[in-house]
PDB file of C-alpha atoms in Angstrom:
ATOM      1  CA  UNK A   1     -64.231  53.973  60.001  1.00  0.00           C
ATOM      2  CA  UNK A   2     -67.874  54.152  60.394  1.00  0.00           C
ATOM      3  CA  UNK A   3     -69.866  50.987  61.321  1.00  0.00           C
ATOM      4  CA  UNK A   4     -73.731  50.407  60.920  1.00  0.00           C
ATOM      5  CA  UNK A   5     -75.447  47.578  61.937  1.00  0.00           C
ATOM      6  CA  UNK A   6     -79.650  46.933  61.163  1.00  0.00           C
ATOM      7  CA  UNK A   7     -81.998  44.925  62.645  1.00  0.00           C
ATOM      8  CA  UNK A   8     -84.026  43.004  61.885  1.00  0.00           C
ATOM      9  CA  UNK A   9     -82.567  41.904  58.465  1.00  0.00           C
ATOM     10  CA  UNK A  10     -86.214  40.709  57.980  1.00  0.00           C
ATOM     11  CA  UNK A  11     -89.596  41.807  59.185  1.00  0.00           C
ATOM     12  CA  UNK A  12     -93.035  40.552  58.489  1.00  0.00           C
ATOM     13  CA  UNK A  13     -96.431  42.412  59.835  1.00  0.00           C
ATOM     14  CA  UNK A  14     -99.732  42.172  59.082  1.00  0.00           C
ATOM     15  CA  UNK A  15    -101.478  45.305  57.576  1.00  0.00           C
ATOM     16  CA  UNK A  16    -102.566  48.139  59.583  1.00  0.00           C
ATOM     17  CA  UNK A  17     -99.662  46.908  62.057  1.00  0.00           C
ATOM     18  CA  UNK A  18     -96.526  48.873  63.124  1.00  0.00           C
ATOM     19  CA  UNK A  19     -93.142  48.307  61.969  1.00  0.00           C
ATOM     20  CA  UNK A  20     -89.823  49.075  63.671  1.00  0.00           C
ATOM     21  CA  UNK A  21     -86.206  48.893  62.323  1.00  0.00           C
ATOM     22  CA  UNK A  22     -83.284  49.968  64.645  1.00  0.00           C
ATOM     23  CA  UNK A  23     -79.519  51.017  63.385  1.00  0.00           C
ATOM     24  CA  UNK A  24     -76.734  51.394  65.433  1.00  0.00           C
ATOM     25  CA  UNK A  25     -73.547  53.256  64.375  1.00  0.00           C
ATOM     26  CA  UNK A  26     -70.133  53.308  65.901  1.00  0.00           C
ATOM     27  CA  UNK A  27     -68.994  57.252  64.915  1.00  0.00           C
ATOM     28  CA  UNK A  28     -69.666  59.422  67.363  1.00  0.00           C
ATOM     29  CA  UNK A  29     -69.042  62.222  64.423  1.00  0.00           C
ATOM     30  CA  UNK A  30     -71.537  61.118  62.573  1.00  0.00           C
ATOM     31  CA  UNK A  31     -74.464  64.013  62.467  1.00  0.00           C
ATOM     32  CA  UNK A  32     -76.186  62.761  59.482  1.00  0.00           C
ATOM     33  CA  UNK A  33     -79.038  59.874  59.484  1.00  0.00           C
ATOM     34  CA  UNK A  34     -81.028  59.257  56.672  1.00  0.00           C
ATOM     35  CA  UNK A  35     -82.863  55.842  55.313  1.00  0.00           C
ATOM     36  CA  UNK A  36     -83.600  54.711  52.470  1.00  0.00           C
ATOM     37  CA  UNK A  37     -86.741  52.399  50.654  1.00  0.00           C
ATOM     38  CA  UNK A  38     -86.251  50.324  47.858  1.00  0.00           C
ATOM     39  CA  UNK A  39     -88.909  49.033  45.626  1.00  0.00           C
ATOM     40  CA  UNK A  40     -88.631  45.532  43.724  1.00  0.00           C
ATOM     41  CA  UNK A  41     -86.422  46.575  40.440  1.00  0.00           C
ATOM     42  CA  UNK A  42     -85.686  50.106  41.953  1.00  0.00           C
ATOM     43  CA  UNK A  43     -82.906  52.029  42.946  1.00  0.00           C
ATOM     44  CA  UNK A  44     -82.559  53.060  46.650  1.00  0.00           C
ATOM     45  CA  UNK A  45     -84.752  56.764  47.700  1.00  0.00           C
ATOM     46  CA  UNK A  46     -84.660  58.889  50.594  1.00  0.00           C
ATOM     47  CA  UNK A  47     -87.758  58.798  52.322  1.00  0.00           C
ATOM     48  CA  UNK A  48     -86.899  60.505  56.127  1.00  0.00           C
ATOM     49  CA  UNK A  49     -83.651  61.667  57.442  1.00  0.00           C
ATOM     50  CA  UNK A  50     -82.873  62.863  60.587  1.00  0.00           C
ATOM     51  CA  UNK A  51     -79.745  65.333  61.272  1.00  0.00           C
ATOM     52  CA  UNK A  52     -77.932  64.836  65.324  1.00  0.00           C
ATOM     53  CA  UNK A  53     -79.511  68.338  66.191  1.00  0.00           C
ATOM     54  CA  UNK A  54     -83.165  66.740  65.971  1.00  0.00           C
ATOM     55  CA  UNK A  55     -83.970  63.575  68.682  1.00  0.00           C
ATOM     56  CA  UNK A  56     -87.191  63.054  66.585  1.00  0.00           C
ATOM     57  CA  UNK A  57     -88.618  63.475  63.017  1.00  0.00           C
ATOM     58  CA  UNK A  58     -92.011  62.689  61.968  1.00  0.00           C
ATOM     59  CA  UNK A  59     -93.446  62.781  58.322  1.00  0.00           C
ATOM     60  CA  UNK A  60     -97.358  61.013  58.224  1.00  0.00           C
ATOM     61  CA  UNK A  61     -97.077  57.626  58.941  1.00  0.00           C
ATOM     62  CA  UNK A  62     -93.440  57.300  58.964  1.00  0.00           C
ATOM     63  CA  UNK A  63     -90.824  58.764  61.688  1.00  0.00           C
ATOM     64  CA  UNK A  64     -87.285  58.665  62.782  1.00  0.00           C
ATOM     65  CA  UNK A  65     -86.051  58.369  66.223  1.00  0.00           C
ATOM     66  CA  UNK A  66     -82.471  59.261  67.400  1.00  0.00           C
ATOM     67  CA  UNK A  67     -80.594  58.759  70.632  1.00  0.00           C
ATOM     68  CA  UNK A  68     -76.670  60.089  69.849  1.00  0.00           C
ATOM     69  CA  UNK A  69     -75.681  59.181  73.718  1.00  0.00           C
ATOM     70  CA  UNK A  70     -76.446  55.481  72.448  1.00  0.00           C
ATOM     71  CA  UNK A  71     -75.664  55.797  68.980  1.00  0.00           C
ATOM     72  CA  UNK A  72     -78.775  54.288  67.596  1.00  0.00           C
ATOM     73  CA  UNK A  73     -81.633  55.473  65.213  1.00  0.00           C
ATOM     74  CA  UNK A  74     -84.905  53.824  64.683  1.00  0.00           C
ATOM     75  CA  UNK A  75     -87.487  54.305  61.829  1.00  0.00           C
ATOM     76  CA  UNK A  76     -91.165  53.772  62.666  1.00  0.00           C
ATOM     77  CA  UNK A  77     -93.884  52.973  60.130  1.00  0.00           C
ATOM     78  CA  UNK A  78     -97.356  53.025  61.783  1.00  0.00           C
ATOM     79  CA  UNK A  79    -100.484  51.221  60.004  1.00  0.00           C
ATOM     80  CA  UNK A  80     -98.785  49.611  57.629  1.00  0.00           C
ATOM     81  CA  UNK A  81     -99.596  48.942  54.350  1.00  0.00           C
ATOM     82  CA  UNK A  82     -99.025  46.377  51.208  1.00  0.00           C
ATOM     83  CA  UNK A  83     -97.517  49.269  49.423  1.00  0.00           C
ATOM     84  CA  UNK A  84     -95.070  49.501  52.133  1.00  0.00           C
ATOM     85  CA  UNK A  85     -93.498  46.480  51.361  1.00  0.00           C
ATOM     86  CA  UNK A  86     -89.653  47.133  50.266  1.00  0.00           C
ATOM     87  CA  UNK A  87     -86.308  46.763  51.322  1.00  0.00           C
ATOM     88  CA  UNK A  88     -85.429  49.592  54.069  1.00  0.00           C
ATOM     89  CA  UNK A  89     -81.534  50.938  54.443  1.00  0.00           C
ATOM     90  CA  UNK A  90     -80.631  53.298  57.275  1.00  0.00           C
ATOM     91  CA  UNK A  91     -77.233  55.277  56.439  1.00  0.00           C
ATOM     92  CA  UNK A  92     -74.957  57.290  58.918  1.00  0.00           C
ATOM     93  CA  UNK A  93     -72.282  59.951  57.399  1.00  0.00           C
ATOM     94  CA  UNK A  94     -69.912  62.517  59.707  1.00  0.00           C
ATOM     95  CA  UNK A  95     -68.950  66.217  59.371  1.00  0.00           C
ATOM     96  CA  UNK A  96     -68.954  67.438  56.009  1.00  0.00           C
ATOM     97  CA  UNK A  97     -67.951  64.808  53.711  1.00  0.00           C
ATOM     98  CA  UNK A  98     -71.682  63.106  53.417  1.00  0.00           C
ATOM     99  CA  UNK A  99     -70.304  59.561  52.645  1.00  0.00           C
ATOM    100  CA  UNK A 100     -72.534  57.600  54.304  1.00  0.00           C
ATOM    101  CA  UNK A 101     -72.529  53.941  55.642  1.00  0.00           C
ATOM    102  CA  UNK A 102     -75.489  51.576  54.961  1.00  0.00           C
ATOM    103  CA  UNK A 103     -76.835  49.482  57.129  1.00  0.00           C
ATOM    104  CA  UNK A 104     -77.187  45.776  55.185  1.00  0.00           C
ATOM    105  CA  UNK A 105     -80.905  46.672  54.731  1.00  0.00           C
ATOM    106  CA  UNK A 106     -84.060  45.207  56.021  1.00  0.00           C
ATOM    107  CA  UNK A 107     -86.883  43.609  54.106  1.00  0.00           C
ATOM    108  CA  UNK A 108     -90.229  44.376  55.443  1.00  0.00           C
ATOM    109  CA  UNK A 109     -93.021  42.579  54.394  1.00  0.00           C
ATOM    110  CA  UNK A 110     -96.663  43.544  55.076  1.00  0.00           C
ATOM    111  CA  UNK A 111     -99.575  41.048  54.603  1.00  0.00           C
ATOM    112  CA  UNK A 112    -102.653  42.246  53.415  1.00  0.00           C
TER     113      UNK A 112
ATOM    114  CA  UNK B   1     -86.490  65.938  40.292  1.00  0.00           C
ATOM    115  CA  UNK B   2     -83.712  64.721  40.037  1.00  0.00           C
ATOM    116  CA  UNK B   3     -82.762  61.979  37.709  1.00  0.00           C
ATOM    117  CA  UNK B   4     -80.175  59.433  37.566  1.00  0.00           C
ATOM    118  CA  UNK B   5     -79.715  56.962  34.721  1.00  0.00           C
ATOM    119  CA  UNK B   6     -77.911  54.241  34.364  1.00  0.00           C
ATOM    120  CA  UNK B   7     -76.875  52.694  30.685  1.00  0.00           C
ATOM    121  CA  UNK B   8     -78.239  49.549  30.751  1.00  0.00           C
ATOM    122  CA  UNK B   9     -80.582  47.850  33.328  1.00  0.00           C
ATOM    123  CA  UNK B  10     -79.356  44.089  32.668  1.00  0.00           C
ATOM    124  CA  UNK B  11     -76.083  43.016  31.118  1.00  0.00           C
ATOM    125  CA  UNK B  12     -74.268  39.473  30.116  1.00  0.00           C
ATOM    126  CA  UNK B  13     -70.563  39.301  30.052  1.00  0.00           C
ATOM    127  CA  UNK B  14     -67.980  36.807  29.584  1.00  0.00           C
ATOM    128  CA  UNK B  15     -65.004  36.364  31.927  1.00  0.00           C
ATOM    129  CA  UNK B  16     -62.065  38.453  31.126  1.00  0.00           C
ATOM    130  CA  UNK B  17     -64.319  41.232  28.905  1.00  0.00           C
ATOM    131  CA  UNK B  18     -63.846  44.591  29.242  1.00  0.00           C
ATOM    132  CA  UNK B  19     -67.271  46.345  31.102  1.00  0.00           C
ATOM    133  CA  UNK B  20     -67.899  50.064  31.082  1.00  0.00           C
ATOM    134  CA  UNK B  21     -70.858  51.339  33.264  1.00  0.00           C
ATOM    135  CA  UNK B  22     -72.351  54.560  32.847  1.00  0.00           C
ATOM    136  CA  UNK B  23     -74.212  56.808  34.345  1.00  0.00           C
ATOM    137  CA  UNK B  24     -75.713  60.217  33.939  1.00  0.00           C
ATOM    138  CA  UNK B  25     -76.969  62.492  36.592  1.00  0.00           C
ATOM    139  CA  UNK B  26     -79.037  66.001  35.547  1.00  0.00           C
ATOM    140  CA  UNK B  27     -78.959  68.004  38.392  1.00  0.00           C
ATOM    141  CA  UNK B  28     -75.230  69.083  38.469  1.00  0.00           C
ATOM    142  CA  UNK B  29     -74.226  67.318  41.806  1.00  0.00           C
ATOM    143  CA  UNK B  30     -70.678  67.623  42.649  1.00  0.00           C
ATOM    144  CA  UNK B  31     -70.550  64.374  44.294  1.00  0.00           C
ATOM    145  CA  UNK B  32     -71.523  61.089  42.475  1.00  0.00           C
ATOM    146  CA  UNK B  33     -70.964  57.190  43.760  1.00  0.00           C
ATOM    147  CA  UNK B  34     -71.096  53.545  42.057  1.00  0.00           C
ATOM    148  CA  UNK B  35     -72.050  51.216  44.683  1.00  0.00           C
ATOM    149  CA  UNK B  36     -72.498  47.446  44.545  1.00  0.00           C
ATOM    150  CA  UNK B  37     -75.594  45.049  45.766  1.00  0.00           C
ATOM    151  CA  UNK B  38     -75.605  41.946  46.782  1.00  0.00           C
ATOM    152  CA  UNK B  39     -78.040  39.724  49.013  1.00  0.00           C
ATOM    153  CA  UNK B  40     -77.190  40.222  52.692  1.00  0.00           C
ATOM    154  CA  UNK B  41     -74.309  42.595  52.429  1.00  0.00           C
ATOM    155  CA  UNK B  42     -76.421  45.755  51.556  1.00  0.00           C
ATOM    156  CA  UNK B  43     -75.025  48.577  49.522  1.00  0.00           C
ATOM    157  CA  UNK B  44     -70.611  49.008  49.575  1.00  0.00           C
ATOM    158  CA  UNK B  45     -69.436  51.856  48.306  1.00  0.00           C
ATOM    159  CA  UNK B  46     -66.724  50.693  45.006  1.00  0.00           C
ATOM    160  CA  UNK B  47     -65.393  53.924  44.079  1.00  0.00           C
ATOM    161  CA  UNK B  48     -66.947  57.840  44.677  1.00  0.00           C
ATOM    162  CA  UNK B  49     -65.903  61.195  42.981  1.00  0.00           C
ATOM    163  CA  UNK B  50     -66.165  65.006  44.415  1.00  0.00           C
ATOM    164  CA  UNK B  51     -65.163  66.721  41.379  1.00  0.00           C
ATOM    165  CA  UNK B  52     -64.186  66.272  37.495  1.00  0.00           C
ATOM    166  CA  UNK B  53     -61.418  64.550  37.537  1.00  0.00           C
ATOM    167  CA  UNK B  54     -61.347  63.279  41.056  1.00  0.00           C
ATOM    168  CA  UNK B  55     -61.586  60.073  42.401  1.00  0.00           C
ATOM    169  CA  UNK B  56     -61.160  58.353  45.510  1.00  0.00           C
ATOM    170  CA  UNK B  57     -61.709  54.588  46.628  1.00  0.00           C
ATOM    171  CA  UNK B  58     -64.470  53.261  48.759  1.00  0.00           C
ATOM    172  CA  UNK B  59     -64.533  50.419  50.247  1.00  0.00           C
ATOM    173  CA  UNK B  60     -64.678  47.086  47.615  1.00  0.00           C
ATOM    174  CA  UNK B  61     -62.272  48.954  44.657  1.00  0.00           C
ATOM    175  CA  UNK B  62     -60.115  45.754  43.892  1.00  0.00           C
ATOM    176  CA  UNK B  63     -61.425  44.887  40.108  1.00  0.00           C
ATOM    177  CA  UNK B  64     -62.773  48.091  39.443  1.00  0.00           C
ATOM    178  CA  UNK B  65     -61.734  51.330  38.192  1.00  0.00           C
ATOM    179  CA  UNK B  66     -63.727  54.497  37.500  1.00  0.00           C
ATOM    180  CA  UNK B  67     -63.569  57.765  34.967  1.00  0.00           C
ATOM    181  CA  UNK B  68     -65.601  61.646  35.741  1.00  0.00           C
ATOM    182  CA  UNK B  69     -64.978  63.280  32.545  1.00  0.00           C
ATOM    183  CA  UNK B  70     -67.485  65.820  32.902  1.00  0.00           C
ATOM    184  CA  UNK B  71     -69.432  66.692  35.983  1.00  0.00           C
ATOM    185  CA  UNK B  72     -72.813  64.977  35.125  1.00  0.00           C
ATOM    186  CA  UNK B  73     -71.326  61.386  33.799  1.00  0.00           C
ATOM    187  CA  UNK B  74     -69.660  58.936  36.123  1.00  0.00           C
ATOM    188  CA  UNK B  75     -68.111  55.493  34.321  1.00  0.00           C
ATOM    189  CA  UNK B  76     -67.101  52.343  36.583  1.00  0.00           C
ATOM    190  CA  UNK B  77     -64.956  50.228  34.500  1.00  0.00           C
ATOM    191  CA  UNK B  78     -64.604  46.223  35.326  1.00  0.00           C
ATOM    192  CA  UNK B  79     -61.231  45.852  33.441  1.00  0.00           C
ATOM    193  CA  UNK B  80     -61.359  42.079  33.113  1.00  0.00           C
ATOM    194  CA  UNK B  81     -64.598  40.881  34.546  1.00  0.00           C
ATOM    195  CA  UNK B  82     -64.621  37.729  36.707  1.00  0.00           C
ATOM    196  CA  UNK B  83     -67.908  35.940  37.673  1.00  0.00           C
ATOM    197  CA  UNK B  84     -67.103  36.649  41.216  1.00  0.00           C
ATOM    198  CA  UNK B  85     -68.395  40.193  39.890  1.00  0.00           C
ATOM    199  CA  UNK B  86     -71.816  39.204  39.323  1.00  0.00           C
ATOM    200  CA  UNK B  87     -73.947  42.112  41.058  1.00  0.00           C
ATOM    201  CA  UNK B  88     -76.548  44.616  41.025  1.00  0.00           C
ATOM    202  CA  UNK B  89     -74.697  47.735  40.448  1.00  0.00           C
ATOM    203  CA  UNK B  90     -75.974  51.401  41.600  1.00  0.00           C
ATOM    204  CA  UNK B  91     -75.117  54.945  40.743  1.00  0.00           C
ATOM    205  CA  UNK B  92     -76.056  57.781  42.920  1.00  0.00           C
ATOM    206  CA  UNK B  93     -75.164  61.410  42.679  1.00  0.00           C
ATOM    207  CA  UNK B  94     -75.611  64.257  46.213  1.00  0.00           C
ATOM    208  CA  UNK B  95     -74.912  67.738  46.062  1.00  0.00           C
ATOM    209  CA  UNK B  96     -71.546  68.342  48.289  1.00  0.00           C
ATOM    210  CA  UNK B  97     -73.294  69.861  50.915  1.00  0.00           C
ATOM    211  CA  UNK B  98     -76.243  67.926  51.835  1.00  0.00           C
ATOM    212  CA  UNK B  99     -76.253  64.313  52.196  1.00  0.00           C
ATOM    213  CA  UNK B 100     -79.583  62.962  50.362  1.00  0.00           C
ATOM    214  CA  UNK B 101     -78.214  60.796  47.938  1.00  0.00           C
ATOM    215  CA  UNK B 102     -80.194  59.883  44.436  1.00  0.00           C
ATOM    216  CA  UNK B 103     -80.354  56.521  43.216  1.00  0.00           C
ATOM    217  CA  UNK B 104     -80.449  55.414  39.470  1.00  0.00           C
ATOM    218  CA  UNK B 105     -82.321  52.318  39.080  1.00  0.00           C
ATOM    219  CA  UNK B 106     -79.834  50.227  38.718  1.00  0.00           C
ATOM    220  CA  UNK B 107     -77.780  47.502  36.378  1.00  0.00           C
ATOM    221  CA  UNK B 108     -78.052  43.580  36.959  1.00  0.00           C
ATOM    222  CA  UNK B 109     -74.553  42.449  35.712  1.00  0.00           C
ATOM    223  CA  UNK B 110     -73.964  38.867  34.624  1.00  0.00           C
ATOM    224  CA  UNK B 111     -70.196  37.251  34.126  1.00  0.00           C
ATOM    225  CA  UNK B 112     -70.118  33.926  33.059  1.00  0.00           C
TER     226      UNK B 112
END
């Protein structure tokens, strides 16, 4: 089965700093990359996905790189802030099932 | 939007009791999950149904078993809970044919 592994599992910046968390994933099936934010007390939500027709996604401050001949996926947050502070989960699913594997999260802390 | 809701947010059990999660999703996805959290090891998928009726395992179902009765309520069912059980528990419903997956917020379960 499918295998995703995230680094870092933690990740502390400064405000207005960038913040990088890279996934790797072992299916080469696997067309489907989305990730995840969770708030203190919150349930898991989408906030960028990325599909293995697409090498790059971009949405404001946040954006999703993919490289499929090396099987890993990156999500970028550029000038960070407080609010951004969360636990991040990337995700990879195959064909047309959409039963993804997480990633054991990363927890991203920005300092004002 | 979509919404996802979960019974209870925190719950105390004893070991041995009988635990039924719910959850309720309102957007008539075919495909709904219960998934369990725990420091470190991310999000592991217990148990996930495609259809009334229909179940299939994911990957921690030893302890657990789960009822779809109708399409928008999803049950996991701790038959005789053990401490060992102790977890953040999350439901999350997708449509079949795209992979976004909605998150409820959540129950905090407590065996002792």
């Amino acid at each position: 089965g499918e295998n995703v592994e995230q680094h870092p599992s933690t990740l502390s910046v400064q405000e207005g700093d960038s913040a990088v968390i890279k996934c790797t994933y072992s299916d080469s099936a696997s067309n489907y990359f989305p990730w995840y934010k969770q708030e203190l007390g919150k349930g898991p939500q989408l906030i960028i996905d990325i599909r293995s027709n697409v090498g790059e996604k971009k949405d404001q401050r946040i954006a999703v790189t993919l490289n499929k001949t090396a099987k890993h996926f990156s999500l970028h947050i550029t000038e960070t802030q407080p609010e951004d502070s969360a636990v991040y989960f990337c995700a990879a699913s195959a064909g047309g099932s959409y039963i993804p594997t997480f990633g054991r999260g990363t927890s991203l802390i920005v300092h004002p | 939007d979509v919404k996802v809701t979960q019974s209870s947010r925190y719950l105390v059990k004893r070991t041995g009791e009988k635990v039924f999660l719910e959850c309720v999703q309102d957007m008539d996805h075919e495909n709904m999950f219960w998934y369990r959290q725990d420091p470190g090891l991310g999000l592991r998928l217990i148990y996930f149904s495609y259809d009334v009726k229909m179940k299939e395992k994911g990957d921690i179902p030893e302890g657990y078993s789960v009822s779809r009765e109708k399409k928008e309520r999803f049950s996991l069912i701790l038959e005789s809970a053990s401490t060992n059980q102790t977890s953040m528990y999350l439901c999350a419903s997708s449509l079949a044919s795209i992979g976004t997956q909605y998150f409820g917020p959540g129950t905090r379960l407590l065996v002792l």
